[in-house]
Tab-separated table of C-alpha atoms and ligand atoms in Angstrom:
chain	number	residue	atom	x	y	z
J	1	UNK	CA	-15.720	-3.542	-41.607
J	2	UNK	CA	-16.064	-1.966	-38.153
J	3	UNK	CA	-13.648	-0.196	-36.958
J	4	UNK	CA	-11.836	-1.445	-33.730
J	5	UNK	CA	-12.982	0.034	-30.597
J	6	UNK	CA	-11.014	2.118	-28.722
J	7	UNK	CA	-10.468	1.268	-25.125
J	8	UNK	CA	-11.162	3.144	-22.395
J	9	UNK	CA	-8.591	5.065	-20.391
J	10	UNK	CA	-9.138	5.217	-16.467
J	11	UNK	CA	-7.163	7.460	-14.448
J	12	UNK	CA	-5.682	5.420	-11.446
J	13	UNK	CA	-4.251	6.781	-8.294
J	14	UNK	CA	-1.232	5.096	-6.387
J	15	UNK	CA	1.021	6.014	-3.254
J	16	UNK	CA	4.070	7.524	-4.532
J	17	UNK	CA	6.476	5.244	-2.893
J	18	UNK	CA	5.410	1.955	-1.381
J	19	UNK	CA	8.324	-0.793	-2.535
J	20	UNK	CA	7.506	-3.443	-3.634
J	21	UNK	CA	4.135	-2.367	-4.414
J	22	UNK	CA	4.896	0.805	-6.051
J	23	UNK	CA	8.125	2.604	-6.615
J	24	UNK	CA	9.990	4.567	-9.509
J	25	UNK	CA	12.858	1.968	-10.425
J	26	UNK	CA	16.366	3.466	-11.065
J	27	UNK	CA	15.202	4.204	-14.827
J	28	UNK	CA	12.542	6.438	-13.322
J	29	UNK	CA	9.901	3.956	-14.433
J	30	UNK	CA	6.955	3.198	-12.342
J	31	UNK	CA	6.835	-0.296	-11.364
J	32	UNK	CA	5.953	-2.846	-8.695
J	33	UNK	CA	3.549	-5.490	-7.578
J	34	UNK	CA	0.567	-3.138	-7.795
J	35	UNK	CA	1.833	-1.511	-11.000
J	36	UNK	CA	2.571	-4.781	-12.743
J	37	UNK	CA	-0.537	-6.670	-11.980
J	38	UNK	CA	-2.844	-3.412	-13.064
J	39	UNK	CA	-0.982	-3.395	-16.506
J	40	UNK	CA	-1.433	-7.075	-16.972
J	41	UNK	CA	-5.101	-6.873	-15.829
J	42	UNK	CA	-5.888	-3.633	-18.325
J	43	UNK	CA	-3.918	-5.719	-21.028
J	44	UNK	CA	-6.012	-8.859	-19.889
J	45	UNK	CA	-9.451	-6.835	-20.252
J	46	UNK	CA	-8.640	-4.526	-22.884
J	47	UNK	CA	-8.471	-1.312	-21.205
J	48	UNK	CA	-5.694	1.319	-20.561
J	49	UNK	CA	-4.631	3.622	-17.288
J	50	UNK	CA	-2.864	6.362	-16.878
J	51	UNK	CA	-1.170	6.150	-13.289
J	52	UNK	CA	-1.005	8.933	-11.060
J	53	UNK	CA	1.261	8.403	-8.026
J	54	UNK	CA	0.950	10.977	-5.240
J	55	UNK	CA	0.665	10.525	-1.392
J	56	UNK	CA	-1.216	7.554	-0.095
J	57	UNK	CA	-4.212	9.766	1.263
J	58	UNK	CA	-3.934	12.167	-1.592
J	59	UNK	CA	-4.570	9.058	-3.661
J	60	UNK	CA	-7.685	7.684	-1.422
J	61	UNK	CA	-9.238	11.404	-1.332
J	62	UNK	CA	-8.886	12.024	-5.333
J	63	UNK	CA	-11.023	8.623	-5.882
J	64	UNK	CA	-13.398	9.901	-3.359
J	65	UNK	CA	-13.785	13.266	-4.938
J	66	UNK	CA	-14.548	11.450	-8.210
J	67	UNK	CA	-11.522	13.126	-9.583
J	68	UNK	CA	-9.731	9.525	-10.220
J	69	UNK	CA	-11.086	6.273	-11.420
J	70	UNK	CA	-9.498	4.015	-9.001
J	71	UNK	CA	-6.621	3.632	-6.652
J	72	UNK	CA	-4.142	0.854	-6.049
J	73	UNK	CA	-1.794	1.547	-3.269
J	74	UNK	CA	-1.109	-1.629	-1.135
J	75	UNK	CA	-4.567	-0.464	0.072
J	76	UNK	CA	-6.175	-2.460	2.913
J	77	UNK	CA	-9.682	-3.524	2.776
J	78	UNK	CA	-11.686	-2.311	5.653
J	79	UNK	CA	-14.833	-1.955	7.353
J	80	UNK	CA	-14.852	1.623	7.731
J	81	UNK	CA	-13.381	2.259	4.018
J	82	UNK	CA	-16.382	-0.213	2.786
J	83	UNK	CA	-18.542	2.687	3.623
J	84	UNK	CA	-17.331	5.121	1.071
J	85	UNK	CA	-15.460	2.346	-1.837
J	86	UNK	CA	-16.243	-0.852	-3.271
J	87	UNK	CA	-12.862	-3.110	-3.163
J	88	UNK	CA	-12.056	-5.568	-5.508
J	89	UNK	CA	-11.226	-9.087	-4.707
J	90	UNK	CA	-8.371	-9.080	-1.985
J	91	UNK	CA	-5.108	-9.788	-3.623
J	92	UNK	CA	-2.354	-9.528	-0.953
J	93	UNK	CA	-2.128	-9.824	3.077
J	94	UNK	CA	-0.697	-7.499	5.120
J	95	UNK	CA	-0.700	-6.244	8.573
J	96	UNK	CA	1.225	-3.398	10.626
J	97	UNK	CA	4.220	-3.926	12.322
J	98	UNK	CA	6.461	-1.726	14.375
J	99	UNK	CA	9.910	-1.053	13.372
J	100	UNK	CA	12.632	0.705	15.442
J	101	UNK	CA	16.728	1.036	15.255
J	102	UNK	CA	18.021	-2.422	15.708
J	103	UNK	CA	20.229	-1.002	18.510
J	104	UNK	CA	17.797	-3.255	20.889
J	105	UNK	CA	16.626	0.463	22.944
J	106	UNK	CA	12.942	-0.159	21.562
J	107	UNK	CA	11.609	-3.616	20.886
J	108	UNK	CA	8.332	-3.438	22.419
J	109	UNK	CA	5.225	-1.110	22.561
J	110	UNK	CA	5.397	-0.700	26.296
J	111	UNK	CA	8.934	0.820	25.459
J	112	UNK	CA	7.119	3.675	23.685
J	113	UNK	CA	6.182	5.831	26.444
J	114	UNK	CA	6.965	9.313	26.466
J	115	UNK	CA	8.286	8.740	22.948
J	116	UNK	CA	7.313	9.603	19.489
J	117	UNK	CA	5.801	7.113	16.621
J	118	UNK	CA	6.016	8.121	13.088
J	119	UNK	CA	2.890	6.957	10.711
J	120	UNK	CA	2.079	8.044	7.225
J	121	UNK	CA	-1.515	10.261	7.105
J	122	UNK	CA	-4.628	8.189	6.434
J	123	UNK	CA	-3.245	4.672	6.490
J	124	UNK	CA	-3.898	1.663	8.775
J	125	UNK	CA	-0.366	2.362	10.527
J	126	UNK	CA	-1.728	5.958	11.524
J	127	UNK	CA	-5.020	4.429	12.642
J	128	UNK	CA	-3.692	1.770	14.661
J	129	UNK	CA	-0.881	4.367	16.273
J	130	UNK	CA	-4.245	6.071	17.056
J	131	UNK	CA	-5.992	3.222	18.840
J	132	UNK	CA	-3.269	2.652	21.088
J	133	UNK	CA	-1.179	5.810	21.801
J	134	UNK	CA	-2.862	6.675	24.963
J	135	UNK	CA	-2.380	3.183	26.455
J	136	UNK	CA	1.139	3.370	25.740
J	137	UNK	CA	1.627	7.041	26.225
J	138	UNK	CA	3.073	7.475	22.607
J	139	UNK	CA	2.926	10.659	20.869
J	140	UNK	CA	2.185	10.462	16.716
J	141	UNK	CA	4.224	12.234	14.228
J	142	UNK	CA	2.366	11.920	10.757
J	143	UNK	CA	4.025	11.868	7.464
J	144	UNK	CA	3.013	11.803	3.595
J	145	UNK	CA	5.673	9.314	2.649
J	146	UNK	CA	6.797	5.993	3.753
J	147	UNK	CA	10.408	7.434	3.490
J	148	UNK	CA	10.238	10.300	5.350
J	149	UNK	CA	9.192	8.420	8.478
J	150	UNK	CA	11.860	5.892	8.024
J	151	UNK	CA	14.125	8.528	8.327
J	152	UNK	CA	12.616	10.126	11.155
J	153	UNK	CA	13.309	6.792	13.036
J	154	UNK	CA	16.635	6.780	11.997
J	155	UNK	CA	17.562	10.001	13.028
J	156	UNK	CA	16.478	9.307	16.191
J	157	UNK	CA	13.506	12.028	16.269
J	158	UNK	CA	10.562	9.226	16.383
J	159	UNK	CA	11.662	6.079	18.483
J	160	UNK	CA	9.725	3.810	15.877
J	161	UNK	CA	7.362	3.316	13.032
J	162	UNK	CA	4.287	1.470	12.205
J	163	UNK	CA	4.549	0.518	8.616
J	164	UNK	CA	2.895	-2.750	6.451
J	165	UNK	CA	4.766	-6.002	7.349
J	166	UNK	CA	5.439	-6.571	3.571
J	167	UNK	CA	6.899	-3.286	2.565
J	168	UNK	CA	8.745	-2.961	6.199
J	169	UNK	CA	10.537	-6.048	5.221
J	170	UNK	CA	11.283	-4.975	1.748
J	171	UNK	CA	12.691	-1.751	3.076
J	172	UNK	CA	14.990	-3.695	5.664
J	173	UNK	CA	16.062	-6.112	2.713
J	174	UNK	CA	17.141	-3.030	0.191
J	175	UNK	CA	19.227	-1.723	3.190
J	176	UNK	CA	17.238	0.577	5.678
J	177	UNK	CA	18.696	0.482	8.739
J	178	UNK	CA	15.249	-1.053	10.919
J	179	UNK	CA	14.471	-3.930	12.568
J	180	UNK	CA	10.745	-5.228	12.962
J	181	UNK	CA	9.927	-5.968	16.772
J	182	UNK	CA	6.339	-7.031	16.806
J	183	UNK	CA	3.734	-9.448	15.010
J	184	UNK	CA	1.825	-7.835	12.642
J	185	UNK	CA	-1.570	-6.118	13.893
J	186	UNK	CA	-4.697	-5.414	11.452
J	187	UNK	CA	-3.797	-7.825	9.486
J	188	UNK	CA	-6.069	-7.888	6.224
J	189	UNK	CA	-6.049	-7.826	2.718
J	190	UNK	CA	-5.276	-5.000	0.020
J	191	UNK	CA	-7.572	-4.947	-2.532
J	192	UNK	CA	-7.826	-2.033	-5.485
J	193	UNK	CA	-11.067	0.472	-4.934
J	194	UNK	CA	-13.187	2.884	-6.676
J	195	UNK	CA	-15.671	5.187	-5.283
J	196	UNK	CA	-18.872	3.377	-3.768
J	197	UNK	CA	-21.410	3.007	-6.528
J	198	UNK	CA	-19.003	4.123	-9.495
J	199	UNK	CA	-17.090	2.663	-12.204
J	200	UNK	CA	-18.153	-0.846	-11.350
J	201	UNK	CA	-17.551	-2.170	-15.200
J	202	UNK	CA	-13.705	-1.321	-13.941
J	203	UNK	CA	-14.165	-3.174	-10.828
J	204	UNK	CA	-15.675	-5.902	-12.386
J	205	UNK	CA	-12.535	-6.089	-15.027
J	206	UNK	CA	-10.129	-5.710	-12.393
J	207	UNK	CA	-11.497	-9.018	-10.533
J	208	UNK	CA	-11.727	-10.914	-13.996
J	209	UNK	CA	-8.275	-9.964	-14.948
J	210	UNK	CA	-7.114	-11.072	-11.228
J	211	UNK	CA	-8.683	-14.456	-11.399
J	212	UNK	CA	-7.206	-14.579	-15.376
J	213	UNK	CA	-3.766	-13.885	-13.661
J	214	UNK	CA	-4.093	-16.195	-11.016
J	215	UNK	CA	-4.987	-18.792	-13.001
J	216	UNK	CA	-2.866	-18.580	-15.739
J	217	UNK	CA	0.692	-18.043	-13.431
J	218	UNK	CA	0.882	-14.418	-14.063
J	219	UNK	CA	-0.088	-13.374	-10.756
J	220	UNK	CA	2.695	-15.468	-8.855
J	221	UNK	CA	5.475	-14.612	-11.902
J	222	UNK	CA	4.944	-10.813	-10.988
J	223	UNK	CA	4.896	-11.497	-7.120
J	224	UNK	CA	7.949	-13.593	-7.322
J	225	UNK	CA	9.811	-10.817	-8.978
J	226	UNK	CA	9.508	-8.732	-6.216
J	227	UNK	CA	9.783	-10.898	-3.650
J	228	UNK	CA	11.582	-14.207	-4.513
J	229	UNK	CA	10.342	-17.811	-4.171
J	230	UNK	CA	9.081	-17.333	-0.613
J	231	UNK	CA	7.589	-14.363	-0.758
T	1	LIG	N1	-2.022	-0.733	3.799
T	1	LIG	C1	-2.386	0.617	4.530
T	1	LIG	C2	-3.719	1.110	4.303
T	1	LIG	O1	-4.224	0.927	3.417
T	1	LIG	C3	-0.986	1.550	3.943
T	1	LIG	C4	-1.417	1.554	2.639
T	1	LIG	C5	0.297	2.481	2.227
T	1	LIG	O2	0.640	3.282	2.869
T	1	LIG	N2	0.226	3.051	0.617
T	1	LIG	O3	-3.563	1.981	5.009
């Protein structure tokens, strides 16, 4: 008899706090759509994962430097990133929205003139801010964590934040006292990423596992668990 082949363990980086995609629950267990999908895909395809939460920017860079094998962090598939990363098939649609206090003082991009906007380093929200801050005359304030940028708006230091639409909606549903005032910009899907030309087997297994989960209802079950029936 041949001994069972040991399963490869891959080192996966993620954003520390990006609910409902990744976050520590009340039992201090790492959960979320990304985390549950990755565990289910690993089980389906016969590999193991060691998940390391860090800032989004650090997660992206740790894969770029070859320190980590892959990143799943609500990471948007973009042309720029495709120069240095190979992405999986898309698994969730997103876009960047502006959120501000619900008091109605700042309800559009035009009202940001002379004010501050909180964004997270290395994200599409930050890229969006860069692309329009001259036109709308606002100053960009950067944070490593989504919670800290929400806090900066709640305290009144920043007038608004640019955040991914599903994440901002979820935070508001969980009680964050902010309101979304714009339609999603830079809309596009999330993907799992590896360093370009590296970890191709892992990428293939991710895609195969994702297809299996979509076919057997597990993908729908996981997203419904966090988002409810309407998503
Ligand atoms: N989707 C955004 C991006 O890829 C934000 C990701 C995040 O904050 N975890 O830049």
